Coordinates of C-alpha atoms in Angstrom, one line a residue:
X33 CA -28.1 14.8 2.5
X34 CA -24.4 16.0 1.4
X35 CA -25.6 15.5 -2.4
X36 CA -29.1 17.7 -1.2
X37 CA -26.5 20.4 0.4
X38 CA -24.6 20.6 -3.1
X39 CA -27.4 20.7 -4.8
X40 CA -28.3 23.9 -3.0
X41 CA -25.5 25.3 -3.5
X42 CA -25.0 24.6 -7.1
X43 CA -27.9 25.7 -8.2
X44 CA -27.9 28.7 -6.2
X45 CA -24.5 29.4 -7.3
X46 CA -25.9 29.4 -11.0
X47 CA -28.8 32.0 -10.8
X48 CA -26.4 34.3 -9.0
X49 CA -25.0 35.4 -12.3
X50 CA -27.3 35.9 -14.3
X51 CA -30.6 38.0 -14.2
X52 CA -34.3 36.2 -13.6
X53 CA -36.5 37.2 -16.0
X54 CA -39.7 39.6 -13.9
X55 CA -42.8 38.0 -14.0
X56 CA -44.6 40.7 -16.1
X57 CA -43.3 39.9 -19.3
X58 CA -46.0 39.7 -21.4
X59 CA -44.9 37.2 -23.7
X60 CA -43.6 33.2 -23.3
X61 CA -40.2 32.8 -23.3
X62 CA -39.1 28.9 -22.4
X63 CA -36.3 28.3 -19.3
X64 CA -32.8 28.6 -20.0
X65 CA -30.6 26.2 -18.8
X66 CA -26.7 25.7 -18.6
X67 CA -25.1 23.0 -20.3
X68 CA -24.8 21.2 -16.1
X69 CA -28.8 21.2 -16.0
X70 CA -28.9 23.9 -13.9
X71 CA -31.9 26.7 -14.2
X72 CA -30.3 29.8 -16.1
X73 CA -33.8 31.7 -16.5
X74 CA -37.5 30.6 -16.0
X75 CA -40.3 30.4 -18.2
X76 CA -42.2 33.1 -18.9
X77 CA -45.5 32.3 -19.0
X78 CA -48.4 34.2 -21.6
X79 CA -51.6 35.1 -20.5
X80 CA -52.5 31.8 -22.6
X81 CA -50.4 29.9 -21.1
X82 CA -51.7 27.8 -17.6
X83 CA -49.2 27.9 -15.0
X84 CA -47.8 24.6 -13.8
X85 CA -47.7 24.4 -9.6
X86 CA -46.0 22.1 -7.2
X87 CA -47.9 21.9 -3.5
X88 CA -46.0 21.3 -0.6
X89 CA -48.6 20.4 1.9
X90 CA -51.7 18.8 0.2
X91 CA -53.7 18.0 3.6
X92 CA -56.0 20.1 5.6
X93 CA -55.8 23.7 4.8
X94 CA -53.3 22.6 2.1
X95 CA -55.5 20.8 0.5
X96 CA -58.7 23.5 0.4
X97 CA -55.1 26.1 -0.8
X98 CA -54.7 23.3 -3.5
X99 CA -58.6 23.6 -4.6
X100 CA -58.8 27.1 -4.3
X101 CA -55.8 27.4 -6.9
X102 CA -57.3 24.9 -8.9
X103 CA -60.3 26.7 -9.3
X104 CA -59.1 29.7 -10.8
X105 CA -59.2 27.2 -14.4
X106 CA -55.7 28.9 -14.7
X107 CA -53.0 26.3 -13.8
X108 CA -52.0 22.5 -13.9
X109 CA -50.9 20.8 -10.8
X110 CA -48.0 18.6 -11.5
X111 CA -46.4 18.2 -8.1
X112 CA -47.8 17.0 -4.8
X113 CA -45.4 16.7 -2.0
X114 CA -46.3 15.9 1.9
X115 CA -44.3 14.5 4.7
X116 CA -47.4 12.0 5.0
X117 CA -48.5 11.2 1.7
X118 CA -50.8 8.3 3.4
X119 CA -53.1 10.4 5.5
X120 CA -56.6 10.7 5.5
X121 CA -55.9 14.3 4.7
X122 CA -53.8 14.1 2.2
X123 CA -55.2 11.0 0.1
X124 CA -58.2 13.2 -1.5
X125 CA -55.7 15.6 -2.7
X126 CA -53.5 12.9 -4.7
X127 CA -56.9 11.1 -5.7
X128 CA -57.8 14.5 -7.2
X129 CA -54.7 15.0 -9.2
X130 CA -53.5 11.1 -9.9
X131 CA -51.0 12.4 -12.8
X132 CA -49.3 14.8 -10.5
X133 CA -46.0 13.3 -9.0
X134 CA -45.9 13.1 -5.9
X135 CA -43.1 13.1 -3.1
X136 CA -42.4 12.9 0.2
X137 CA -39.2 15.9 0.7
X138 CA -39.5 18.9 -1.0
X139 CA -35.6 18.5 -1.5
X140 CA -36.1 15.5 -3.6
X141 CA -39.2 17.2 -5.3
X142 CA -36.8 20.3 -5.7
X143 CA -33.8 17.9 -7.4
X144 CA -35.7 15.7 -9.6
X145 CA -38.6 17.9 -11.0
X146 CA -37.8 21.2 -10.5
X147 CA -38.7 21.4 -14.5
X148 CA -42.3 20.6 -14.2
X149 CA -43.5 24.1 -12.4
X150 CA -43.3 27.7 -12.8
X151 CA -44.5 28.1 -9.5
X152 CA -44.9 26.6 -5.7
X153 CA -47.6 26.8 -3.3
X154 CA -46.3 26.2 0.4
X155 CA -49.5 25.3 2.7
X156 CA -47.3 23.5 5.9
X157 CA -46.9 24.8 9.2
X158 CA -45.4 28.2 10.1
X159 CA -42.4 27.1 11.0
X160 CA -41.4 25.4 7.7
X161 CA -42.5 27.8 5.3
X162 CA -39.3 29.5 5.0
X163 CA -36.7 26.7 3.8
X164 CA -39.0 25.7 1.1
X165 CA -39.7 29.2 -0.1
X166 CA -36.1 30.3 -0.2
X167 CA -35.2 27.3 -2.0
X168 CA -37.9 27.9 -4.5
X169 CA -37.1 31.6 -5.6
X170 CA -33.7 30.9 -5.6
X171 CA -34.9 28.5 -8.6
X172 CA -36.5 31.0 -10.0
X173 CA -40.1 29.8 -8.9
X174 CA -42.7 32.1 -8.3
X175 CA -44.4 31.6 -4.5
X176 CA -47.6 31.6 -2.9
X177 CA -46.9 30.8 1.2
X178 CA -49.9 30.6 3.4
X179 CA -49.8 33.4 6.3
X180 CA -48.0 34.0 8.6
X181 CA -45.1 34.2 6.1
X182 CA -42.4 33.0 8.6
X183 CA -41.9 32.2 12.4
X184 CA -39.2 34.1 12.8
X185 CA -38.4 38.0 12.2
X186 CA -34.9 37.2 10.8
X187 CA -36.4 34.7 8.1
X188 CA -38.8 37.1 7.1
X189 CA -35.9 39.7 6.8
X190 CA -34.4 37.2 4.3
X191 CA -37.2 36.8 2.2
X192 CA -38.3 40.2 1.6
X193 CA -34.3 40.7 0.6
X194 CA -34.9 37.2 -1.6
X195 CA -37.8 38.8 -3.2
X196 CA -36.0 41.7 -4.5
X197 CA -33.0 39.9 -5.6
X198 CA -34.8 37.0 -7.9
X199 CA -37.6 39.1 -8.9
X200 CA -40.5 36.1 -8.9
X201 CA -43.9 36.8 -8.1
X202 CA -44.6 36.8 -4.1
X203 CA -47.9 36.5 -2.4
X204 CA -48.6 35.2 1.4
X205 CA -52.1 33.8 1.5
X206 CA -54.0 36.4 3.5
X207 CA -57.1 36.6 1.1
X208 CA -59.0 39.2 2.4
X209 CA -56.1 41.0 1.1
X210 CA -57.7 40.7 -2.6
X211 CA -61.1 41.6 -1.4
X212 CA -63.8 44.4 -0.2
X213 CA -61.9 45.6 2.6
X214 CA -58.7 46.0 0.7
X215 CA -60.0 48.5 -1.5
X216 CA -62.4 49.8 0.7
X217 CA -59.6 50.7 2.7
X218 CA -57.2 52.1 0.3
X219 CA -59.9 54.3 -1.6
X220 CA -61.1 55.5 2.3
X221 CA -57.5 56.1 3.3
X222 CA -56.8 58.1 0.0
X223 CA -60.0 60.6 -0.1
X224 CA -59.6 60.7 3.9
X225 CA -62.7 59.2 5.5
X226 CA -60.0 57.0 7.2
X227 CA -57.4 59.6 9.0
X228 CA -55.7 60.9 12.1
X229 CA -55.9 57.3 13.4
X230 CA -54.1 56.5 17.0
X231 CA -55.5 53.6 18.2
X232 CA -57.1 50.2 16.9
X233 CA -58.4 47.7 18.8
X234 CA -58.0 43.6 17.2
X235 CA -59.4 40.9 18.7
X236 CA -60.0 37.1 18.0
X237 CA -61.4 35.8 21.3
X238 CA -62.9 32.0 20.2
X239 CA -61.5 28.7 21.3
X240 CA -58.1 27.9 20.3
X241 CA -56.4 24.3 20.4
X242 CA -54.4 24.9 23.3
X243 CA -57.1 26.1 26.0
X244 CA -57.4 23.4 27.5
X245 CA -53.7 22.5 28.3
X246 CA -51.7 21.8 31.6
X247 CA -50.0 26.0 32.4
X248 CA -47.9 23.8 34.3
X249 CA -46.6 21.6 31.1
X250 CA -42.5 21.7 32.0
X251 CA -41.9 19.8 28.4
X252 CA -43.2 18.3 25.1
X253 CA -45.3 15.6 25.1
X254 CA -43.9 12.4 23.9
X255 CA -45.8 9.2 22.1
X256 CA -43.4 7.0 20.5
X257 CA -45.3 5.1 17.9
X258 CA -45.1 7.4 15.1
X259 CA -47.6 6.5 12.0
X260 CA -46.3 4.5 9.8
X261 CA -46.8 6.8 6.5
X262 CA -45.3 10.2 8.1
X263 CA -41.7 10.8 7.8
X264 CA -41.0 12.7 10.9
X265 CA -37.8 13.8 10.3
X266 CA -38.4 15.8 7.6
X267 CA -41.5 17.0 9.6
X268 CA -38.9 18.8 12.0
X269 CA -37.3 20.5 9.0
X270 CA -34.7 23.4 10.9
X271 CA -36.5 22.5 14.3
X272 CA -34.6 20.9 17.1
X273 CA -34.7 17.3 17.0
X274 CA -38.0 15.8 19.6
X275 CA -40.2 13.1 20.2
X276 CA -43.3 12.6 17.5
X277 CA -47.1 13.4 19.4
X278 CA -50.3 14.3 17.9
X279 CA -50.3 17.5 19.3
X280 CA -47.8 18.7 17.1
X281 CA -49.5 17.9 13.8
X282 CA -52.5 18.6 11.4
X283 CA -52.4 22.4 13.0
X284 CA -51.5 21.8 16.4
X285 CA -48.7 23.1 15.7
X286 CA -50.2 26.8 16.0
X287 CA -50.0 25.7 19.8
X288 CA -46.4 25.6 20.1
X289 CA -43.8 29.0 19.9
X290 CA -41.7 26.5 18.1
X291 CA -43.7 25.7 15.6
X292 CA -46.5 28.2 15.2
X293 CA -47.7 31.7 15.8
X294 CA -50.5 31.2 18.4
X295 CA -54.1 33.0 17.4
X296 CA -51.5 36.2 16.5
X297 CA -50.1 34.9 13.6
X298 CA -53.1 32.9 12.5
X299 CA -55.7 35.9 12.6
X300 CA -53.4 39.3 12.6
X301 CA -53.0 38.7 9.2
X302 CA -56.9 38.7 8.0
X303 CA -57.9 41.5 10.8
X304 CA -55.0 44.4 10.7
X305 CA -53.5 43.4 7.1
X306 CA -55.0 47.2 5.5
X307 CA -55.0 49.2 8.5
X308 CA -51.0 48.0 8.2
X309 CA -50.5 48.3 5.1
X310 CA -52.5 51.8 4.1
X311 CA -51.4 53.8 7.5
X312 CA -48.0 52.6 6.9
X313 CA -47.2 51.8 9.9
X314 CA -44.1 49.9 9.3
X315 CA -42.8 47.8 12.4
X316 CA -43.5 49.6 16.1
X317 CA -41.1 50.6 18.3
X318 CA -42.8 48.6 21.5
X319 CA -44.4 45.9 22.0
X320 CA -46.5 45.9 25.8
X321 CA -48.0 42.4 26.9
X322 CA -50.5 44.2 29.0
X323 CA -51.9 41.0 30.1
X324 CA -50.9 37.1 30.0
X325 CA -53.0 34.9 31.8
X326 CA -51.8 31.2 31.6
X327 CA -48.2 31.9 30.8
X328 CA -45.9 28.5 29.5
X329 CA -42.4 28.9 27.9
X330 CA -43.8 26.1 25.4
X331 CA -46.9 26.9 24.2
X332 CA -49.3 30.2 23.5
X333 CA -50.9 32.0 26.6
X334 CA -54.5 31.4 27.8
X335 CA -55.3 35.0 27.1
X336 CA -53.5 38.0 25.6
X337 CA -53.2 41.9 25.6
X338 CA -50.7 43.2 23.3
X339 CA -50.0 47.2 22.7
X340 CA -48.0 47.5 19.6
X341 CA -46.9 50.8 19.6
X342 CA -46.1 52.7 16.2
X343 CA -44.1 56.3 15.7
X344 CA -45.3 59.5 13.7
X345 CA -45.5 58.6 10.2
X346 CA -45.0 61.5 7.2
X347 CA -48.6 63.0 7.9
X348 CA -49.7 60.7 10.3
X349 CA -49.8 60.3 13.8
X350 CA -48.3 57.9 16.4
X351 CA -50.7 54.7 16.4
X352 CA -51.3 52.1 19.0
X353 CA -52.5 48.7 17.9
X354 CA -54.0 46.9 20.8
X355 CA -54.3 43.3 20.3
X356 CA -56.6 41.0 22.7
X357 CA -57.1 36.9 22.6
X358 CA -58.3 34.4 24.9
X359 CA -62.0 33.5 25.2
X360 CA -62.9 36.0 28.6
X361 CA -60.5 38.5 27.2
X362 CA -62.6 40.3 25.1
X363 CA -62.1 44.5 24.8
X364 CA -64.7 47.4 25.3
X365 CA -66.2 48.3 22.2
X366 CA -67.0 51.9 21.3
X367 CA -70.6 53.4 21.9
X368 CA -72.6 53.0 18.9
X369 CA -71.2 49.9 17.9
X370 CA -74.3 47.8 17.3
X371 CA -75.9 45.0 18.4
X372 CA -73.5 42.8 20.7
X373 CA -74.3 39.8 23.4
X374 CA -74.2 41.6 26.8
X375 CA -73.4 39.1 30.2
X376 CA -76.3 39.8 32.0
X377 CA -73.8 38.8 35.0
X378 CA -70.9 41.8 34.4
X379 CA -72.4 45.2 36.0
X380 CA -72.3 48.4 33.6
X381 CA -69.6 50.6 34.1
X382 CA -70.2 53.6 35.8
X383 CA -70.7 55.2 32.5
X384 CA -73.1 52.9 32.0
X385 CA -71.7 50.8 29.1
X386 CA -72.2 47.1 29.1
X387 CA -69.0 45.0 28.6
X388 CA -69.7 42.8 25.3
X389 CA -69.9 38.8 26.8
X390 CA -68.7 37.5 22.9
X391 CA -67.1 39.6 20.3
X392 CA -66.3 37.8 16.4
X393 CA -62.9 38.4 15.5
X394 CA -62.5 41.5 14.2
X395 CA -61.5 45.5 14.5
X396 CA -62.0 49.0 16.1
X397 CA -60.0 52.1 14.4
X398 CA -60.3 55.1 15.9
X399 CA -59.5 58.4 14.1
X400 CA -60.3 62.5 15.0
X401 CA -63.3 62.6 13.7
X402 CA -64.2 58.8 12.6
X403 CA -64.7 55.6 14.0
X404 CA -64.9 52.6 12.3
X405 CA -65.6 48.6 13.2
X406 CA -65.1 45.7 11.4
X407 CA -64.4 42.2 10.8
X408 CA -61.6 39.9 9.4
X409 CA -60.4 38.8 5.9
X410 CA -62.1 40.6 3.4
X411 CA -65.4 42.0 5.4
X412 CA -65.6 45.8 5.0
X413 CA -65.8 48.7 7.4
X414 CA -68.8 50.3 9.2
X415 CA -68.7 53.8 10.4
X416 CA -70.3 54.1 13.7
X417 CA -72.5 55.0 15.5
X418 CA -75.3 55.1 12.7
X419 CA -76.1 58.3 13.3
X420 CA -72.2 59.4 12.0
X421 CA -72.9 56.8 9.2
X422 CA -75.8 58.9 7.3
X423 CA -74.2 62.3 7.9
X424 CA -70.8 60.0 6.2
X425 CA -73.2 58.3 3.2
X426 CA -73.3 61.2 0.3
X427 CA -69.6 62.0 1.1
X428 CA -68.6 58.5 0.9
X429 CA -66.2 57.8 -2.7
X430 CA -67.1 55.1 -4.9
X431 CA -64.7 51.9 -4.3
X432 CA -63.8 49.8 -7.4
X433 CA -64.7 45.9 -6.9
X434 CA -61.9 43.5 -7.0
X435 CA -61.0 42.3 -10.4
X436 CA -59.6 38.8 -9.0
X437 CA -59.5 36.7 -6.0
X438 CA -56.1 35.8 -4.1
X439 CA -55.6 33.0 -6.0
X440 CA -56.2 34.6 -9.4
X441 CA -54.3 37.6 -8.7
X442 CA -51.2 35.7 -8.0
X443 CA -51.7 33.7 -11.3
X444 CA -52.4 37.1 -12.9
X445 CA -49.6 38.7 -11.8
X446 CA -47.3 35.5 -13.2
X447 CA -48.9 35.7 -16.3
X448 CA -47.6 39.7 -16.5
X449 CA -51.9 41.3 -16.2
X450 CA -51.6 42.1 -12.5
X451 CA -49.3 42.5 -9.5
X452 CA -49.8 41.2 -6.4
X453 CA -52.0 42.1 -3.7
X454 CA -50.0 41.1 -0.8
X455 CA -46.3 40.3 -1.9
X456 CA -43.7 39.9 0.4
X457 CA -42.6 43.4 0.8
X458 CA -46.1 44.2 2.0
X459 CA -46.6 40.5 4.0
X460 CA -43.2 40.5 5.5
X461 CA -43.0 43.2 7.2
X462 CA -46.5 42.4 8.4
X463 CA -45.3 39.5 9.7
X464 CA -42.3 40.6 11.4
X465 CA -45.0 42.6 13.5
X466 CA -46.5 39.2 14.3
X467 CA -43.3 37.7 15.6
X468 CA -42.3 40.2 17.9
X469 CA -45.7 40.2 19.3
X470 CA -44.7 36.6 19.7
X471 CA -41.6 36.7 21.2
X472 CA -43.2 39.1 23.8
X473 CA -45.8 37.0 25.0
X474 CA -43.5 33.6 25.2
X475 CA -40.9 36.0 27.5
X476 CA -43.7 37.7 28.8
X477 CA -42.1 40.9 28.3
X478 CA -42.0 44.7 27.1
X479 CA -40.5 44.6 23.7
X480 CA -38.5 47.6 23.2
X481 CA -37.5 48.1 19.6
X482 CA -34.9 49.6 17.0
X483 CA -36.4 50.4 13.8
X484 CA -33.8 51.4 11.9
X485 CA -31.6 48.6 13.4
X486 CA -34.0 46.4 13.9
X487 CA -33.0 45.2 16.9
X488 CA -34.6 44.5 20.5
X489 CA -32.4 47.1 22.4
X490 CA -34.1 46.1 25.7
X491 CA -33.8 42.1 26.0
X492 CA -30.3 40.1 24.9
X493 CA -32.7 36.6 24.9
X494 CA -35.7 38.9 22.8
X495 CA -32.9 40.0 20.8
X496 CA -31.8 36.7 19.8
X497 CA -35.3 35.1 19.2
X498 CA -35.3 37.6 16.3
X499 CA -33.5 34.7 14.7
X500 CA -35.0 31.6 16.5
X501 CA -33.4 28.1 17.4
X502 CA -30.3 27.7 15.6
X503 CA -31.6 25.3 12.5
X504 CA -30.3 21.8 12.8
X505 CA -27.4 20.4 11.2
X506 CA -27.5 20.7 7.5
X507 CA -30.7 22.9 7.8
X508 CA -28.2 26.2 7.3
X509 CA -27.6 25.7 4.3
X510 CA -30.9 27.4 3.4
X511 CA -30.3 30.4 5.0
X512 CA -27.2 31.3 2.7
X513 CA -29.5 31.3 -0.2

């Protein structure tokens, strides 16, 4: 470990004086190194060139990440790494790539082959997204980190800053974000179809993993035989030290607020990614949790009613997202909204409405004289009711079609063509929106905000789960990068 900590430090030590190369040089130039080893400059990589990648997390949704980047035709895998390079998950992924080499710690991946890629694709859970990707663009190697983009607000804070000051290509794996809605939404926003919005309704009411979990669980479950091919250790990463149980791995980690981001994190990111990004709405100034139902300081609520409130904006006025999860907890929908299953066992309201029994996971904005619905990821809008749509159709602007996938335009944007869709300054604060919807529902409390601080000015404990758990022992280091 102390020769992993100087490491760290050396290396970082090295790029700090000198300039990385940006990513949209057109032409190949190879890595520079110092006469220690140490990465002076990266490569820069021609349009003709493939990129080489390094995967840390080749199982489950790391592994369909891995195919999906593999199926652009436009780079070579030559590192797989994976606490558990033995699991059923992860063995299709090495058999797919036998040439790669493979390890165990990204540390060790980080020391001994850091000259094999350009570029590292980080598919583990939330909570151990950030010390890889620090280490990597302090390296000098482009990133591409599944959503959300931290746990934490303060880690995403130090990645957007990281961004800026190695200049590598950044995208968090939201894919819709390359997609119909994304420019749908931007060309809407820009010859105002979409304006003078103040409220949007997000939802994602299906089954998650923890729904059907003790409230009344006081502390983590424990099984000591830990299999034989996962090192748990490194599992843990900055996490305080605990007992190994299946409940905390292949994605039940989204259960825990030590570990994941509940149905938040996972979905916010493919259902108000362009309604955050276009209305620039920035980071609110209160967070509400209008309703927890099955509260535990461990793990996620049973259901969840979050009112994100954001200010006046330039032109633009003050917005209120209004976030709802949990299977029964599903919101009104607007009249004119289309065909929905109606529980023949809920009474209409006295205005007659039906409440919907099963919504899919998706969104309502509401502007003056618009109102839109739809989905997640990359499904477009809908202006409803239909009757608004065909007054709407002639005055409707012509939306240009994606030129690339996520996958492509973050290989694009290495090779100098393209910049990305949803780079870290667009996907971190994004995500910081995330967390301190997070850190209201697991204190169960209104989240009152500083902006320009960015502080919780209402909470001392809120205030300091900006930053999380204090990392373990010889974790820190990676937050000095």
């Amino acid at each position: 470990m102390t020769s992993r900590r100087k490491f760290i430090k050396r290396t970082a030590g090295a790029l700090g004086a000198f300039t990385v190369v940006p990513g949209h040089v057109l032409f190949a130039k190879p890595e520079i190194r110092n006469a220690a080893g140490e990465l002076v400059k990266p490569r820069v990589i021609a349009p003709s060139d493939k990129i080489n990648m390094a995967f840390c997390g080749i199982g489950n949704r790391g592994g369909q990440i891995l195919q999906e980047h593999n199926s652009t035709g436009m780079i070579n895998t030559t590192v797989l790494c994976d606490v558990d390079m033995g699991a059923k998950h992860t063995v299709k992924s090495i058999g797919d790539h036998p040439k790669a080499k493979q390890y165990q710690d990204f540390r060790e991946m980080f020391e001994k082959s850091a000259r094999e890629f350009d570029a590292v694709c980080v598919g583990t859970p939330d909570f151990s997204h950030f010390p890889i990707t620090i280490l990597a663009m302090s390296q000098g190697k482009h990133v591409y980190v599944e959503k959300p983009l931290t746990r934490t607000f303060y880690e995403s804070e130090l990645l957007i800053e990281a961004a800026k000051k190695y200049g590598v290509v950044t995208q968090m794996g939201n894919q819709g974000h390359s997609e119909g809605n994304y420019y749908q939404f931007k060309s809407w926003v820009e010859n105002g179809i979409i304006k003078d919005v103040t409220r949007i309704t997000a939802h994602m009411n299906g089954r998650r993993r923890w729904h059907d979990w003790d409230v009344n669980m006081k502390k983590y479950p424990v099984n000591p035989v830990i299999p034989d091919t996962l090192d748990w250790d490194t599992w843990l990463m900055t996490a305080e030290k605990h007992g190994y149980h299946e409940d905390f791995v292949n994605g039940q980690w989204r259960c825990w607020y030590e570990h994941g981001m509940g149905a938040l994190g996972d979905w916010g990111a493919h259902i108000i990614d362009t309604a955050h990004q276009f209305l620039e709405l920035g980071l609110p100034f209160e967070v509400d949790p209008i309703k927890i139902k099955g509260h535990n300081k461990l793990f996620f609520p049973m259901e969840s009613t979050l009112a994100f409130k954001f200010p006046k904006r330039k032109n633009m006025p003050a917005c209120t997202i209004t976030w709802y999860d949990g299977m029964e907890n599903i919101p009104q929908v607007p009249k004119g909204f289309g065909e929905i299953e109606v529980d023949p066992n809920i009474p209409p309201a006295s205005n007659g409405v039906m409440q919907p029994a099963k919504l899919g996971a998706g969104k309502e904005i509401y502007g003056k004289d618009l109102t839109f619905k739809g989905g997640s990821h990359g499904s477009t809008l809908s202006i409803i009711p239909p009757e608004a749509a065909k007054d709407m159709e002639s005055k409707l602007p012509e939306v240009p079609e994606s030129p690339s996938n996520h996958f492509e335009n973050f290989h694009r944007a290495i090779q100098g063509t393209e910049k990305t869709n949803s780079p870290f300054e667009i996907s971190g604060p994004l995500s910081q929106v995330f967390c301190l919807g997070t850190i209201a529902q697991r204190l169960n409390t209104k989240i009152e905000f500083d902006r320009k601080e960015k502080q919780i000015t209402n909470n001392k404990l809120a205030n300091e789960l900006l930053k999380g758990t204090r990392p373990r022992k010889g974790w820190e280091e990676f937050y000095k990068l």
